[in-house]
PDB file of C-alpha atoms and ligand atoms in Angstrom:
ATOM      1  CA  MET A   1     104.534 131.041  95.635  1.00  0.00           C
ATOM      2  CA  GLY A   2     103.584 127.802  97.402  1.00  0.00           C
ATOM      3  CA  ASN A   3     100.812 125.284  98.104  1.00  0.00           C
ATOM      4  CA  ARG A   4      97.866 127.453  99.165  1.00  0.00           C
ATOM      5  CA  ASN A   5      96.701 124.938 101.778  1.00  0.00           C
ATOM      6  CA  SER A   6      98.860 123.892 104.685  1.00  0.00           C
ATOM      7  CA  VAL A   7      98.738 121.060 107.212  1.00  0.00           C
ATOM      8  CA  PHE A   8      97.431 123.680 109.654  1.00  0.00           C
ATOM      9  CA  ASP A   9      94.211 123.909 107.593  1.00  0.00           C
ATOM     10  CA  CYS A  10      93.565 120.235 108.438  1.00  0.00           C
ATOM     11  CA  HIS A  11      92.035 119.565 111.810  1.00  0.00           C
ATOM     12  CA  ILE A  12      90.345 117.070 114.078  1.00  0.00           C
ATOM     13  CA  VAL A  13      86.533 117.198 114.116  1.00  0.00           C
ATOM     14  CA  HIS A  14      84.705 115.886 117.199  1.00  0.00           C
ATOM     15  CA  PHE A  15      81.332 114.333 116.400  1.00  0.00           C
ATOM     16  CA  PRO A  16      78.343 114.163 118.737  1.00  0.00           C
ATOM     17  CA  VAL A  17      77.805 110.956 120.702  1.00  0.00           C
ATOM     18  CA  ILE A  18      74.325 109.820 121.683  1.00  0.00           C
ATOM     19  CA  HIS A  19      74.963 107.514 124.632  1.00  0.00           C
ATOM     20  CA  ASN A  20      72.778 104.536 125.200  1.00  0.00           C
ATOM     21  CA  ARG A  21      73.111 101.581 127.566  1.00  0.00           C
ATOM     22  CA  ALA A  22      72.994  99.378 124.475  1.00  0.00           C
ATOM     23  CA  GLY A  23      75.753 101.314 122.693  1.00  0.00           C
ATOM     24  CA  ASN A  24      76.398 104.705 121.161  1.00  0.00           C
ATOM     25  CA  ILE A  25      75.278 106.524 118.022  1.00  0.00           C
ATOM     26  CA  THR A  26      77.302 109.168 116.181  1.00  0.00           C
ATOM     27  CA  PRO A  27      75.495 111.112 113.446  1.00  0.00           C
ATOM     28  CA  VAL A  28      77.473 112.887 110.704  1.00  0.00           C
ATOM     29  CA  GLN A  29      75.627 115.307 108.433  1.00  0.00           C
ATOM     30  CA  ASN A  30      76.554 117.355 105.394  1.00  0.00           C
ATOM     31  CA  ASN A  31      77.632 120.882 106.287  1.00  0.00           C
ATOM     32  CA  ILE A  32      76.964 120.335 110.005  1.00  0.00           C
ATOM     33  CA  GLU A  33      79.580 117.904 111.332  1.00  0.00           C
ATOM     34  CA  ILE A  34      81.160 117.629 107.849  1.00  0.00           C
ATOM     35  CA  PRO A  35      82.343 120.901 106.222  1.00  0.00           C
ATOM     36  CA  PHE A  36      81.266 119.842 102.690  1.00  0.00           C
ATOM     37  CA  ASP A  37      78.600 117.844 100.840  1.00  0.00           C
ATOM     38  CA  ILE A  38      79.438 114.131 100.939  1.00  0.00           C
ATOM     39  CA  LYS A  39      79.332 112.666  97.426  1.00  0.00           C
ATOM     40  CA  ARG A  40      81.191 109.396  98.109  1.00  0.00           C
ATOM     41  CA  VAL A  41      81.881 107.081 101.035  1.00  0.00           C
ATOM     42  CA  TYR A  42      84.553 104.380 101.014  1.00  0.00           C
ATOM     43  CA  TYR A  43      86.405 102.382 103.611  1.00  0.00           C
ATOM     44  CA  LEU A  44      89.663 100.519 103.950  1.00  0.00           C
ATOM     45  CA  TYR A  45      89.612  97.240 105.857  1.00  0.00           C
ATOM     46  CA  ASP A  46      91.496  93.943 106.016  1.00  0.00           C
ATOM     47  CA  VAL A  47      94.707  95.993 105.909  1.00  0.00           C
ATOM     48  CA  PRO A  48      97.600  93.555 106.451  1.00  0.00           C
ATOM     49  CA  GLY A  49      99.907  94.194 109.417  1.00  0.00           C
ATOM     50  CA  GLY A  50     102.693  96.639 108.541  1.00  0.00           C
ATOM     51  CA  ALA A  51     100.968  97.869 105.351  1.00  0.00           C
ATOM     52  CA  ASP A  52     100.893 101.587 104.512  1.00  0.00           C
ATOM     53  CA  ARG A  53      98.179 103.346 102.496  1.00  0.00           C
ATOM     54  CA  GLY A  54      97.808 106.782 100.993  1.00  0.00           C
ATOM     55  CA  GLY A  55     101.053 108.025  99.473  1.00  0.00           C
ATOM     56  CA  HIS A  56      99.326 110.641  97.346  1.00  0.00           C
ATOM     57  CA  ALA A  57      97.657 114.071  97.354  1.00  0.00           C
ATOM     58  CA  HIS A  58      94.413 115.299  95.786  1.00  0.00           C
ATOM     59  CA  ARG A  59      94.104 118.528  93.813  1.00  0.00           C
ATOM     60  CA  ASP A  60      90.482 119.361  94.703  1.00  0.00           C
ATOM     61  CA  LEU A  61      89.082 116.573  96.896  1.00  0.00           C
ATOM     62  CA  LYS A  62      88.090 117.294 100.494  1.00  0.00           C
ATOM     63  CA  GLN A  63      87.959 114.325 102.847  1.00  0.00           C
ATOM     64  CA  LEU A  64      86.969 113.473 106.390  1.00  0.00           C
ATOM     65  CA  ILE A  65      88.770 110.361 107.646  1.00  0.00           C
ATOM     66  CA  ILE A  66      87.435 108.359 110.597  1.00  0.00           C
ATOM     67  CA  ALA A  67      88.782 105.321 112.471  1.00  0.00           C
ATOM     68  CA  ALA A  68      85.377 103.591 112.493  1.00  0.00           C
ATOM     69  CA  SER A  69      87.100 100.720 114.279  1.00  0.00           C
ATOM     70  CA  GLY A  70      90.633 100.305 115.657  1.00  0.00           C
ATOM     71  CA  SER A  71      93.333 102.885 115.049  1.00  0.00           C
ATOM     72  CA  PHE A  72      95.902 104.217 112.579  1.00  0.00           C
ATOM     73  CA  ASP A  73      98.141 107.240 112.061  1.00  0.00           C
ATOM     74  CA  ILE A  74      97.886 109.808 109.266  1.00  0.00           C
ATOM     75  CA  THR A  75     100.963 111.864 108.426  1.00  0.00           C
ATOM     76  CA  LEU A  76     100.188 115.033 106.468  1.00  0.00           C
ATOM     77  CA  ASP A  77     102.746 116.921 104.408  1.00  0.00           C
ATOM     78  CA  ASP A  78     102.151 120.241 102.621  1.00  0.00           C
ATOM     79  CA  GLY A  79     105.591 120.291 100.999  1.00  0.00           C
ATOM     80  CA  THR A  80     106.990 122.363 103.882  1.00  0.00           C
ATOM     81  CA  THR A  81     105.610 120.953 107.133  1.00  0.00           C
ATOM     82  CA  LYS A  82     104.680 117.446 108.283  1.00  0.00           C
ATOM     83  CA  LYS A  83     102.111 116.719 110.983  1.00  0.00           C
ATOM     84  CA  THR A  84     100.942 113.332 112.290  1.00  0.00           C
ATOM     85  CA  PHE A  85      97.483 112.646 113.714  1.00  0.00           C
ATOM     86  CA  SER A  86      96.478 109.433 115.498  1.00  0.00           C
ATOM     87  CA  LEU A  87      92.874 108.397 114.951  1.00  0.00           C
ATOM     88  CA  ASN A  88      91.511 105.877 117.444  1.00  0.00           C
ATOM     89  CA  ARG A  89      87.865 106.728 118.199  1.00  0.00           C
ATOM     90  CA  PRO A  90      84.776 106.549 115.957  1.00  0.00           C
ATOM     91  CA  ASN A  91      83.489 109.876 117.330  1.00  0.00           C
ATOM     92  CA  MET A  92      86.352 111.903 115.863  1.00  0.00           C
ATOM     93  CA  GLY A  93      87.633 112.487 112.355  1.00  0.00           C
ATOM     94  CA  LEU A  94      90.396 114.316 110.519  1.00  0.00           C
ATOM     95  CA  TYR A  95      89.394 116.939 107.962  1.00  0.00           C
ATOM     96  CA  LEU A  96      91.819 116.957 105.022  1.00  0.00           C
ATOM     97  CA  CYS A  97      91.684 119.994 102.766  1.00  0.00           C
ATOM     98  CA  PRO A  98      92.774 119.722  99.107  1.00  0.00           C
ATOM     99  CA  GLY A  99      96.431 119.720  98.125  1.00  0.00           C
ATOM    100  CA  ILE A 100      97.904 117.817 101.091  1.00  0.00           C
ATOM    101  CA  TRP A 101     100.098 114.733 100.763  1.00  0.00           C
ATOM    102  CA  ARG A 102      99.077 111.929 103.158  1.00  0.00           C
ATOM    103  CA  ASP A 103     100.531 108.637 104.357  1.00  0.00           C
ATOM    104  CA  ILE A 104      98.429 106.291 106.505  1.00  0.00           C
ATOM    105  CA  SER A 105     100.272 103.754 108.664  1.00  0.00           C
ATOM    106  CA  ASN A 106     100.270 101.784 111.931  1.00  0.00           C
ATOM    107  CA  PHE A 107      96.900 100.141 111.285  1.00  0.00           C
ATOM    108  CA  SER A 108      95.751  98.116 114.269  1.00  0.00           C
ATOM    109  CA  SER A 109      94.398  94.639 113.632  1.00  0.00           C
ATOM    110  CA  GLY A 110      90.830  94.887 112.294  1.00  0.00           C
ATOM    111  CA  ALA A 111      91.005  98.674 111.771  1.00  0.00           C
ATOM    112  CA  ILE A 112      88.402 100.272 109.508  1.00  0.00           C
ATOM    113  CA  CYS A 113      89.360 103.578 107.869  1.00  0.00           C
ATOM    114  CA  LEU A 114      86.121 105.273 106.833  1.00  0.00           C
ATOM    115  CA  VAL A 115      86.481 108.108 104.318  1.00  0.00           C
ATOM    116  CA  LEU A 116      83.790 110.679 103.531  1.00  0.00           C
ATOM    117  CA  ALA A 117      84.673 112.488 100.313  1.00  0.00           C
ATOM    118  CA  SER A 118      83.435 115.645  98.582  1.00  0.00           C
ATOM    119  CA  GLU A 119      83.624 114.243  95.018  1.00  0.00           C
ATOM    120  CA  PRO A 120      83.178 110.977  93.125  1.00  0.00           C
ATOM    121  CA  TYR A 121      86.296 108.946  92.348  1.00  0.00           C
ATOM    122  CA  ASP A 122      88.454 110.699  89.727  1.00  0.00           C
ATOM    123  CA  GLU A 123      91.949 109.402  89.022  1.00  0.00           C
ATOM    124  CA  SER A 124      92.927 112.739  87.400  1.00  0.00           C
ATOM    125  CA  ASP A 125      92.501 114.433  90.804  1.00  0.00           C
ATOM    126  CA  TYR A 126      95.351 112.326  92.260  1.00  0.00           C
ATOM    127  CA  ILE A 127      99.015 113.336  92.495  1.00  0.00           C
ATOM    128  CA  ARG A 128     100.698 109.981  93.028  1.00  0.00           C
ATOM    129  CA  HIS A 129     104.409 110.832  92.806  1.00  0.00           C
ATOM    130  CA  TYR A 130     106.141 112.942  95.435  1.00  0.00           C
ATOM    131  CA  ASP A 131     108.381 114.628  92.809  1.00  0.00           C
ATOM    132  CA  GLU A 132     105.239 115.743  90.984  1.00  0.00           C
ATOM    133  CA  TYR A 133     103.753 116.911  94.297  1.00  0.00           C
ATOM    134  CA  LYS A 134     106.783 119.146  95.000  1.00  0.00           C
ATOM    135  CA  ILE A 135     106.364 120.729  91.543  1.00  0.00           C
ATOM    136  CA  TYR A 136     102.619 121.197  92.243  1.00  0.00           C
ATOM    137  CA  CYS A 137     103.425 122.948  95.554  1.00  0.00           C
ATOM    138  CA  ASN A 138     105.889 125.301  93.902  1.00  0.00           C
ATOM    139  CA  GLU A 139     103.580 126.136  90.980  1.00  0.00           C
ATOM    140  CA  LEU A 140     100.609 127.283  93.052  1.00  0.00           C
TER     141      LEU A 140
HETATM  142  P1  TYD B 201      93.837 104.765  96.547  1.00  0.00           P
HETATM  143  O1  TYD B 201      92.970 105.972  96.726  1.00  0.00           O
HETATM  144  O2  TYD B 201      95.190 104.964  95.946  1.00  0.00           O
HETATM  145  O3  TYD B 201      93.975 103.970  97.908  1.00  0.00           O
HETATM  146  P2  TYD B 201      94.700 104.326  99.312  1.00  0.00           P
HETATM  147  O4  TYD B 201      94.830 105.795  99.433  1.00  0.00           O
HETATM  148  O5  TYD B 201      93.791 103.733 100.302  1.00  0.00           O
HETATM  149  O6  TYD B 201      96.023 103.633  99.340  1.00  0.00           O
HETATM  150  O7  TYD B 201      93.018 103.707  95.658  1.00  0.00           O
HETATM  151  C1  TYD B 201      93.499 102.394  95.453  1.00  0.00           C
HETATM  152  C2  TYD B 201      92.846 101.851  94.182  1.00  0.00           C
HETATM  153  O8  TYD B 201      91.424 101.791  94.333  1.00  0.00           O
HETATM  154  C3  TYD B 201      93.115 102.700  92.941  1.00  0.00           C
HETATM  155  O9  TYD B 201      93.419 101.809  91.881  1.00  0.00           O
HETATM  156  C4  TYD B 201      91.828 103.384  92.644  1.00  0.00           C
HETATM  157  C5  TYD B 201      90.768 102.508  93.300  1.00  0.00           C
HETATM  158  N1  TYD B 201      89.654 103.311  93.864  1.00  0.00           N
HETATM  159  C6  TYD B 201      88.449 103.342  93.197  1.00  0.00           C
HETATM  160  O10 TYD B 201      88.253 102.713  92.128  1.00  0.00           O
HETATM  161  N2  TYD B 201      87.426 104.085  93.735  1.00  0.00           N
HETATM  162  C7  TYD B 201      87.566 104.790  94.885  1.00  0.00           C
HETATM  163  O11 TYD B 201      86.615 105.476  95.350  1.00  0.00           O
HETATM  164  C8  TYD B 201      88.853 104.749  95.559  1.00  0.00           C
HETATM  165  C9  TYD B 201      89.079 105.517  96.827  1.00  0.00           C
HETATM  166  C10 TYD B 201      89.855 103.984  95.007  1.00  0.00           C
END
């Protein structure tokens, strides 16, 4: 047995861009651009140089992560395979299915990491220790 979701179930989503001489607009809508109902939005900003975020997995949460400004890297790990995605445009996002460990690093100065999430905040949904994550992967 193993983790039912793999890093290959996570993928880049390209959002529409409405071009305008005065700037662009990108709409994101539940179940159209986003493959779930958004119940929470949060964003990381003022990340100090060299800082890393993430370092956990979620049991049930689905997320869509966007570099609303600047850039950063997200390394996914399903307990077997690791895959790194670089996010650097506000018209693309990374869909993260449940059960995937993630580390977020290499934040550019002024980067904004916008997260659209399928559930409200729930600490019991987190797996915060990698040892526990390996057990979780093997139990599924
Ligand atoms: P965490 O999700 O671990 O941050 P990151 O993945 O960006 O490193 O959350 C950091 C802290 O913020 C943790 O104590 C829980 C709190 N938090 C909330 O209270 N509500 C939220 O919606 C989120 C995402 C975090």
